Amino acid sequence: MESGCSKNGETCPRLLELIPQEREWQTKRKDGETHLSSEEKKLELRLGPPGDEDIWSIKVTTKNNRERDEPVISLGYLSSTNNNRKHAFKFPSPEDHNHHHPVGSVLSPSWTKNHHQNHQHLTNPPPFLHVPPTPQQSLPAMANEGSQPCCTKAANMNAEEKPFSPTANTAGPPNTSLKRIAPGPVVGWPPIRSFRKNLASSSSSKPASEPPHKAANEKKAAEPSAKFVKINMDGVPIGRKVDLKSHDSYEKLSAAVDELFRGLLAAQRDFCGGGIVKKVEEKTITGLLDGSEEYTLVYEDNEGDRMLVGDVPWHMFVSTVQRLRVLKSSELSALSLGSSKQGKIPA
Amino acid sequence: MQKRLAYSLPDEVLEHVFSFIQSDKDRNAVSAVCKSWYEIERWCRRKIFVGNCYAVSPGMVIRRFPEVRSVELKGKPHFADFNLVPDGWGGYVLPWIAEMAGAYPWLEAIRLKRMVVTDESLELIAKSFKNFKVLVLSSCEGFSTDGLAAIAASCKNLRELDLRESDVDDLSGHWLSNFPETYTSMVSLNISCLGSDEVSISALERLVSRCPNLRSLRLNRAVPLDKIANILRLAPQLIEFGTGAYSAELRSDVFSNLAGAFSNCKELKSLSGFWDVVPDYLPAIYSVCSRLTSLNLSYATIQSPDLLKLVSHCPSLQRLLVLDYIEDSGLEALASNCKDLQELRVFPSDPFGVEPNASLTEQGLVAVSLGCPKLQSVLYFCRRMSNAALVTIAKNRPNLTRFRLCIIEPRTADYLTLEPFDIGFGAIVEHCKDLRRLSLSGLLTDLVFEYIGTYAKKLEMLSVAFAGDSDLGLHYVLSGCKSLRKLEIRDCPFGDKALLANASKLETMRSLWMSSCSVSYGACKLLGQKMPKLNAEVIDERGPPGSRPESCPVEKLYIYRSVAGPRFDMPPFVWTMNEDSTLRLS
């Protein structure tokens, strides 16, 4: 693992003075450019071996225009002694901050500007802080981004979570903010509670008077981007939730259920063995849909009846299911009228 | 001589003086004066508030404060409300109840928010606290009506049972019948979150009729409109009332019965509920409208003209929750009629729709900001906004304390100028000097964070999504916002640098949440190892972070200060970055 951190305690403190070259920290002028995505800005973060002091200390241009190495943090937080490189890193404490620096100085260090503004200017920051135009600096996001599959995936994850509908802001001129065509739903956005969703579609009495623009709008009731239903499993006290919209078939759902509970079930089995978490062999949970194995998947529909999962077309299932249960197959036969897959099970 | 007198005040006198000091901040200050004040204060503190249940252990609380009567705990981070915290994350109340059961036999009040409450916990509460009076479960989950039945059966002195917005497992509607016939002390009952067919109407009516002190009653959607009149007549002393579904066939007898019942309630100040509203039944509440200070129409899917008419009847309104069906015209009417308005929340009726389905724009909010001089708290969902509007709002309403704006489409620019909203939000923080809570949205660069760091000195909670350009943004906030307690960030290009450079700031805050950002596993480990007073937890459902390179960004990161050390109830997808738990990292 490429980490200099664990080598010895001495190096770790210095690594925390993670201030790159001064130039990378200047704010960029937007200049009408479209918003850059996170991929395009790459922050070069190298947890390098000790001795790479040049990387980590910032070149501070003082008033005399003399360059000297100085951790930028010391301007903002630490006491003005510059001995910190030698001994254990002293973390900034609130008192230091208050004593040494008036409000404005927070903005003064090279984080923001080229030292054109220093402490004196900023005691009364002007309403519009001037951001000097600087050359666009492309900051690398993660080291080794290309070579590590997971990092690529992470970057892709960020790329996919773009505006979730391709055409919005129909009132007014088209938006030039960065819009990818991929409209995938964004988890947890907009930030409203689940009980506030589906209001437009679920109210039993439609609004009394249809406004003209709505009548012209042929779209059906809004499709929520997720449908979370609760799922409990026999023998596991803590229930989970599964988003049905992220699966498109019973097989995928079954696999997801297995993933959700496999670990929990193993943990349950181990629970009696004491507090230490040790690795218990996790058994795959299979046969949920055909009653062939230890567990079977059932659900409650919107009429409160308990049904075997798998009987109706997937879309119909998704629209009527209210909650799921993973029952022991042995209990199932006690409930059902027979071993047939048809019919409802009395709840 | 005089000096010694001051130091020899008897303990009872000091205790009596301290009893007038209720706020936690003041109490903490008192306890820091000297050892004897610390001792006296800790024995007479009756209420404790733990903003993060993992910041301290129940044992520590009990050891310091042996005579507590009221406990308030909060569990999951706020973003759990939007499904960003996977199920099973934690926030279990049982360990607290178990320890308090032995230590605080006279406990009277438990208030929980975003915690996992099991039936077992509720049963333990029911049998452990003989004088139990108040149970508030806000946005909690994990329990069923069985647990409620236990509470109802055993808590003879229960005054308040408030289940606001909790997720309750529906097993049986008969738990209400568990309140014995001898039970008469209900003052506040909120069951609005219960699912369909939860509650036996006759049990409800019997309960209401024998509780003369009932002042607040919020029913659930399943209670039909034609039962409301009867219930109201049984409790004309109500101050707060929440209806069920507000719809029925149009019948004049039902209407007049309802109108009569409402007019009987001379003290009614707050109304809520209003699911499935049939507009023709709205005039039934006109008789109480002039006294209403709080109105929650956030489930009422009725159109602007009806909403407009309704709010025009409510000149005393201080708090309004409503859907965007109210439209700009309705908000303009609100602005001219309701001069006492302090809080406004406008929710989207169709949050996932591609096109706006109601004519609600920035104009409505501008109108309210102009017309309502006491407006302090705003939550506003809309589809377009302009910097000009934000600047106007900021200048109109420098007394804003909470401003949460959600422009529904992420990264939307100012529709007039196509610019980011840096200037608009900058104006908000510059003018509203008492701003305590801010939620950002729309297209935003690092500049907005510079403004926030410069001006938002009283800001305690900041929510950020799809904003910023670089670590600079995060640095401005962490280094500038003196009063910051809670910071929650999602989908922003913030990485390791600002976080590590401002590590000590995190010890002055309650918590930091970062999801879908660029913080590397290595940085998280560094934080966890170097900052023993912080719990740095990585939430990653892809598997152990140790199985990927250290530079790989984590899915979600939750850092909070704690004196209790790393927790032991983490699910498989949560890893602590603290040194002594490195065993789990592989």
Short mmCIF file of C-alpha atoms in Angstrom, two decimals, chain A residues 1-6 9 12-13 15-16 18-20 24-30 35-38 41 43-45 47 72-73 77 89 91-94 97-98 103 106-107 109-113 125-131 139 141-144 148-155 157-158 161-179 186-211 213-214 217 219-226 228 230 232 237-242 259-260 263-264 267 275 277 300 323 325, chain B residues 79 81-84 86-88 92 114 116 118 139 141-143 165-171 221 247 275-279 296 298-303 305-306 321 323 325 327 347-359 381 383-384 406-413 415-416 418 420 423 430 440-441 443-447 450-451 453-455 457 465-472 475-476 478-480 482 490-498 500-505 508 516-523 525-527 529-531 541-542 546 548-553 555 568 571-573 584:
data_model
loop_
_atom_site.label_atom_id
_atom_site.label_comp_id
_atom_site.label_asym_id
_atom_site.label_seq_id
_atom_site.Cartn_x
_atom_site.Cartn_y
_atom_site.Cartn_z
CA MET A 1 0.00 0.00 0.00
CA GLU A 2 1.40 3.27 -0.96
CA SER A 3 1.20 5.19 2.18
CA GLY A 4 4.03 6.93 3.80
CA CYS A 5 1.89 7.46 6.77
CA SER A 6 2.36 4.27 8.58
CA GLY A 9 5.17 8.49 13.65
CA CYS A 12 2.71 11.56 9.86
CA PRO A 13 2.49 15.01 11.39
CA LEU A 15 1.92 14.90 6.04
CA LEU A 16 -0.89 16.78 7.60
CA LEU A 18 -0.93 19.02 3.19
CA ILE A 19 -0.63 22.25 1.39
CA PRO A 20 0.41 21.86 -2.20
CA GLU A 24 -2.80 25.35 -7.13
CA TRP A 25 -4.80 27.18 -4.54
CA GLN A 26 -5.64 30.33 -6.34
CA THR A 27 -9.26 30.68 -7.07
CA LYS A 28 -10.19 30.40 -10.64
CA ARG A 29 -12.10 32.98 -12.53
CA LYS A 30 -15.08 31.50 -14.17
CA HIS A 35 -18.78 24.55 -14.77
CA LEU A 36 -16.02 22.01 -14.66
CA SER A 37 -16.89 18.57 -13.54
CA SER A 38 -15.06 16.92 -10.73
CA LYS A 41 -10.17 18.96 -11.78
CA LEU A 43 -5.99 17.33 -7.20
CA GLU A 44 -2.61 15.84 -6.97
CA LEU A 45 -2.50 14.21 -3.63
CA LEU A 47 1.23 10.82 0.28
CA VAL A 72 0.49 27.78 5.20
CA ILE A 73 -1.42 26.55 8.18
CA TYR A 77 -3.80 28.69 13.06
CA PHE A 89 2.39 18.57 14.63
CA PHE A 91 -3.07 21.12 15.71
CA PRO A 92 -4.55 24.53 15.49
CA SER A 93 -6.56 25.41 18.52
CA PRO A 94 -9.35 27.90 18.60
CA HIS A 97 -6.94 31.52 15.83
CA ASN A 98 -8.64 34.16 17.86
CA VAL A 103 -11.34 38.05 11.00
CA VAL A 106 -8.59 34.09 7.30
CA LEU A 107 -8.73 35.14 3.73
CA PRO A 109 -3.08 33.55 3.11
CA SER A 110 -2.11 32.17 -0.18
CA TRP A 111 -5.13 29.98 -0.21
CA THR A 112 -6.92 32.71 -2.00
CA LYS A 113 -4.75 35.31 -3.53
CA PRO A 125 -14.04 42.88 3.49
CA PRO A 126 -15.79 44.57 0.61
CA PRO A 127 -19.08 43.04 -0.46
CA PHE A 128 -17.65 41.81 -3.66
CA LEU A 129 -14.36 40.15 -3.02
CA HIS A 130 -12.15 40.54 -5.98
CA VAL A 131 -10.93 37.37 -7.43
CA LEU A 139 -6.04 20.09 -10.46
CA ALA A 141 -8.40 14.65 -8.56
CA MET A 142 -6.87 11.50 -7.26
CA ALA A 143 -3.49 10.00 -7.70
CA ASN A 144 -3.39 6.92 -9.85
CA GLN A 148 -7.04 1.78 -10.06
CA PRO A 149 -10.36 0.36 -11.06
CA CYS A 150 -12.12 1.47 -7.96
CA CYS A 151 -10.98 5.02 -8.29
CA THR A 152 -12.15 5.09 -11.84
CA LYS A 153 -15.41 3.78 -10.67
CA ALA A 154 -15.56 6.47 -8.05
CA ALA A 155 -14.89 9.11 -10.61
CA MET A 157 -19.94 7.62 -9.96
CA ASN A 158 -19.48 11.32 -9.65
CA GLU A 161 -24.72 11.81 -10.72
CA LYS A 162 -25.47 14.70 -12.91
CA PRO A 163 -28.72 16.67 -13.11
CA PHE A 164 -31.27 14.03 -13.02
CA SER A 165 -33.57 15.28 -15.69
CA PRO A 166 -32.29 16.31 -19.05
CA THR A 167 -34.71 19.12 -19.64
CA ALA A 168 -35.50 21.35 -16.80
CA ASN A 169 -35.85 25.09 -16.44
CA THR A 170 -38.26 25.29 -19.28
CA ALA A 171 -39.20 28.70 -18.07
CA GLY A 172 -36.56 31.04 -19.35
CA PRO A 173 -33.59 30.50 -21.58
CA PRO A 174 -31.95 27.13 -21.65
CA ASN A 175 -29.50 26.43 -18.91
CA THR A 176 -25.88 26.40 -19.80
CA SER A 177 -24.87 24.75 -16.57
CA LEU A 178 -23.23 21.46 -17.17
CA LYS A 179 -25.86 18.98 -18.13
CA VAL A 186 -30.12 10.98 -7.95
CA VAL A 187 -30.48 9.33 -4.57
CA GLY A 188 -31.85 11.63 -1.95
CA TRP A 189 -32.54 14.53 -4.28
CA PRO A 190 -34.51 16.70 -4.07
CA PRO A 191 -34.16 16.58 -0.32
CA ILE A 192 -37.68 15.76 0.75
CA ARG A 193 -38.91 13.13 3.13
CA SER A 194 -40.44 10.00 1.69
CA PHE A 195 -43.86 10.77 3.08
CA ARG A 196 -43.90 13.92 0.98
CA LYS A 197 -43.33 12.09 -2.25
CA ASN A 198 -46.12 10.79 -4.47
CA LEU A 199 -48.50 13.46 -3.28
CA ALA A 200 -49.54 14.55 -6.73
CA SER A 201 -50.30 11.01 -7.78
CA SER A 202 -51.57 9.38 -4.63
CA SER A 203 -54.27 11.74 -3.49
CA SER A 204 -57.59 10.07 -4.04
CA SER A 205 -59.37 13.26 -4.97
CA LYS A 206 -57.81 15.06 -7.87
CA PRO A 207 -57.48 18.82 -7.66
CA ALA A 208 -60.91 20.23 -8.36
CA SER A 209 -60.02 22.56 -11.19
CA GLU A 210 -57.36 21.63 -13.67
CA PRO A 211 -55.32 24.65 -14.60
CA HIS A 213 -51.21 24.29 -18.52
CA LYS A 214 -51.72 21.08 -16.64
CA ASN A 217 -49.56 18.36 -20.17
CA LYS A 219 -47.54 13.28 -18.81
CA LYS A 220 -48.87 10.82 -16.32
CA ALA A 221 -48.48 11.16 -12.58
CA ALA A 222 -44.88 11.69 -11.62
CA GLU A 223 -42.80 8.59 -11.36
CA PRO A 224 -40.81 8.74 -8.21
CA SER A 225 -37.21 7.86 -8.69
CA ALA A 226 -37.17 5.22 -5.98
CA PHE A 228 -38.17 1.85 -0.83
CA LYS A 230 -39.18 -2.45 4.24
CA ASN A 232 -37.63 -8.14 7.43
CA PRO A 237 -34.24 -8.28 14.52
CA ILE A 238 -33.19 -5.31 12.44
CA GLY A 239 -35.14 -4.72 9.27
CA ARG A 240 -33.73 -3.22 6.12
CA LYS A 241 -35.06 -1.28 3.19
CA VAL A 242 -34.71 -2.11 -0.44
CA GLU A 259 -26.66 -9.48 -0.22
CA LEU A 260 -28.60 -7.49 2.32
CA GLY A 263 -23.94 -10.74 6.52
CA LEU A 264 -26.58 -9.91 9.07
CA ALA A 267 -23.67 -11.94 12.46
CA GLY A 275 -18.91 -9.29 21.50
CA VAL A 277 -16.72 -9.58 15.71
CA GLU A 300 -47.72 -7.76 1.55
CA ARG A 323 -43.38 -4.59 2.29
CA ARG A 325 -40.56 -10.59 4.35
CA PHE B 79 -29.20 13.28 5.58
CA ASP B 81 -34.06 11.81 6.08
CA PHE B 82 -33.25 11.57 2.38
CA ASN B 83 -32.16 7.94 2.32
CA LEU B 84 -28.46 8.75 2.25
CA PRO B 86 -28.04 3.03 4.73
CA ASP B 87 -30.36 1.01 6.90
CA GLY B 88 -28.74 -0.51 9.90
CA TYR B 92 -30.12 2.41 18.73
CA ARG B 114 -33.78 9.80 14.15
CA VAL B 116 -33.95 3.18 16.10
CA THR B 118 -37.57 -1.25 19.11
CA SER B 139 -38.47 10.52 12.68
CA GLU B 141 -38.23 3.76 13.29
CA GLY B 142 -37.95 0.13 14.26
CA PHE B 143 -41.01 -0.18 16.45
CA GLU B 165 -42.98 11.49 11.23
CA SER B 166 -41.85 8.16 12.63
CA ASP B 167 -41.99 4.96 10.67
CA VAL B 168 -44.24 2.64 12.65
CA ASP B 169 -44.82 -0.97 11.83
CA ASP B 170 -48.51 -1.47 11.38
CA LEU B 171 -49.62 -4.59 13.19
CA ARG B 221 -54.89 9.94 7.37
CA SER B 247 -62.45 14.35 1.93
CA TRP B 275 -54.71 14.91 3.17
CA ASP B 276 -56.84 14.46 0.06
CA VAL B 277 -58.64 17.75 0.48
CA VAL B 278 -62.00 18.33 -1.14
CA PRO B 279 -61.99 22.11 -1.47
CA ASN B 296 -49.91 22.91 7.80
CA SER B 298 -48.28 20.52 3.04
CA TYR B 299 -50.35 17.51 2.06
CA ALA B 300 -53.21 19.47 0.60
CA THR B 301 -53.21 18.96 -3.14
CA ILE B 302 -55.58 21.79 -3.91
CA GLN B 303 -55.10 24.57 -6.35
CA PRO B 305 -57.42 29.84 -5.82
CA ASP B 306 -58.58 27.67 -2.93
CA LEU B 321 -46.50 24.92 5.46
CA LEU B 323 -47.32 22.92 -1.41
CA TYR B 325 -49.78 24.78 -5.61
CA GLU B 327 -48.17 29.65 -6.60
CA PHE B 347 -42.83 21.98 -0.69
CA PRO B 348 -42.81 20.63 -4.24
CA SER B 349 -45.98 18.84 -5.26
CA ASP B 350 -44.19 17.06 -8.06
CA PRO B 351 -40.55 16.85 -7.11
CA PHE B 352 -39.54 14.44 -9.85
CA GLY B 353 -41.50 15.97 -12.68
CA VAL B 354 -39.52 17.34 -15.53
CA GLU B 355 -41.66 20.41 -15.99
CA PRO B 356 -43.03 22.65 -13.30
CA ASN B 357 -46.63 21.82 -12.53
CA ALA B 358 -47.39 24.98 -10.62
CA SER B 359 -46.65 28.57 -11.32
CA PHE B 381 -38.51 24.51 -3.17
CA ARG B 383 -37.47 25.50 -10.11
CA ARG B 384 -35.97 28.82 -10.93
CA CYS B 406 -33.83 24.11 -2.88
CA ILE B 407 -33.70 24.78 -6.58
CA ILE B 408 -34.88 21.42 -7.70
CA GLU B 409 -32.55 20.81 -10.58
CA PRO B 410 -28.93 20.48 -9.35
CA ARG B 411 -26.52 23.13 -10.64
CA THR B 412 -29.21 25.36 -12.07
CA ALA B 413 -27.91 28.81 -12.90
CA TYR B 415 -32.26 32.11 -15.10
CA LEU B 416 -31.79 35.77 -15.98
CA LEU B 418 -27.00 32.40 -16.38
CA PRO B 420 -23.88 31.07 -10.48
CA ILE B 423 -23.68 36.67 -5.31
CA GLU B 430 -23.93 39.42 4.33
CA LEU B 440 -27.59 26.05 -0.63
CA SER B 441 -28.61 24.91 -4.10
CA LEU B 443 -24.96 26.55 -9.55
CA LEU B 444 -22.29 27.62 -7.08
CA THR B 445 -18.56 28.14 -7.23
CA ASP B 446 -15.95 28.42 -4.49
CA LEU B 447 -16.82 32.08 -4.27
CA GLU B 450 -15.70 32.56 0.54
CA TYR B 451 -18.68 34.79 1.25
CA GLY B 453 -16.75 32.07 5.53
CA THR B 454 -16.46 35.83 5.64
CA TYR B 455 -19.95 36.80 6.72
CA LYS B 457 -20.41 34.20 11.71
CA ALA B 465 -25.06 19.82 -2.51
CA PHE B 466 -23.59 19.81 -6.03
CA ALA B 467 -21.60 22.95 -5.36
CA GLY B 468 -18.08 24.34 -5.36
CA ASP B 469 -15.02 23.83 -7.50
CA SER B 470 -12.22 22.78 -5.20
CA ASP B 471 -11.04 22.21 -1.68
CA LEU B 472 -10.87 25.94 -1.31
CA HIS B 475 -11.56 25.49 3.52
CA TYR B 476 -13.39 28.82 3.51
CA LEU B 478 -14.23 25.41 7.97
CA SER B 479 -11.88 28.27 8.63
CA GLY B 480 -14.38 31.11 8.55
CA LYS B 482 -16.96 30.48 13.80
CA ARG B 490 -22.96 15.78 -0.80
CA ASP B 491 -21.65 15.57 -4.33
CA CYS B 492 -19.06 18.33 -4.08
CA PRO B 493 -15.49 18.23 -5.34
CA PHE B 494 -14.01 18.55 -1.86
CA GLY B 495 -11.11 16.31 -1.04
CA ASP B 496 -8.45 15.74 1.55
CA LYS B 497 -6.63 19.00 1.76
CA ALA B 498 -9.17 21.29 3.31
CA LEU B 500 -6.92 17.74 6.96
CA ALA B 501 -5.83 21.35 7.18
CA ASN B 502 -8.86 22.14 9.31
CA ALA B 503 -8.90 18.98 11.34
CA SER B 504 -9.02 20.72 14.65
CA LYS B 505 -12.08 22.67 13.61
CA THR B 508 -15.48 22.30 17.77
CA SER B 516 -19.98 11.45 -2.93
CA CYS B 517 -17.07 13.81 -2.46
CA SER B 518 -13.39 13.17 -3.04
CA VAL B 519 -12.05 12.38 0.39
CA SER B 520 -9.62 9.51 0.22
CA TYR B 521 -9.47 6.53 2.51
CA GLY B 522 -5.93 7.49 3.42
CA ALA B 523 -7.07 10.89 4.62
CA LYS B 525 -7.39 7.02 8.31
CA LEU B 526 -5.08 9.89 9.05
CA LEU B 527 -7.87 11.83 10.68
CA GLN B 529 -5.54 8.13 13.95
CA LYS B 530 -4.47 11.67 14.69
CA MET B 531 -7.66 13.00 16.22
CA GLU B 541 -21.22 -0.44 0.80
CA ARG B 542 -18.66 -1.58 -1.77
CA GLY B 546 -8.75 -1.50 2.98
CA ARG B 548 -8.85 -0.57 -2.31
CA PRO B 549 -5.92 1.80 -2.65
CA GLU B 550 -5.61 4.47 -0.01
CA SER B 551 -6.12 7.19 -2.56
CA CYS B 552 -9.51 5.87 -3.46
CA PRO B 553 -12.31 8.16 -2.32
CA GLU B 555 -18.46 6.74 -0.49
CA PHE B 568 -19.26 -0.96 18.95
CA PRO B 571 -22.89 -2.58 10.83
CA PRO B 572 -20.65 -4.32 8.29
CA PHE B 573 -20.61 -1.35 5.93
CA ARG B 584 -11.72 -4.35 11.65
#
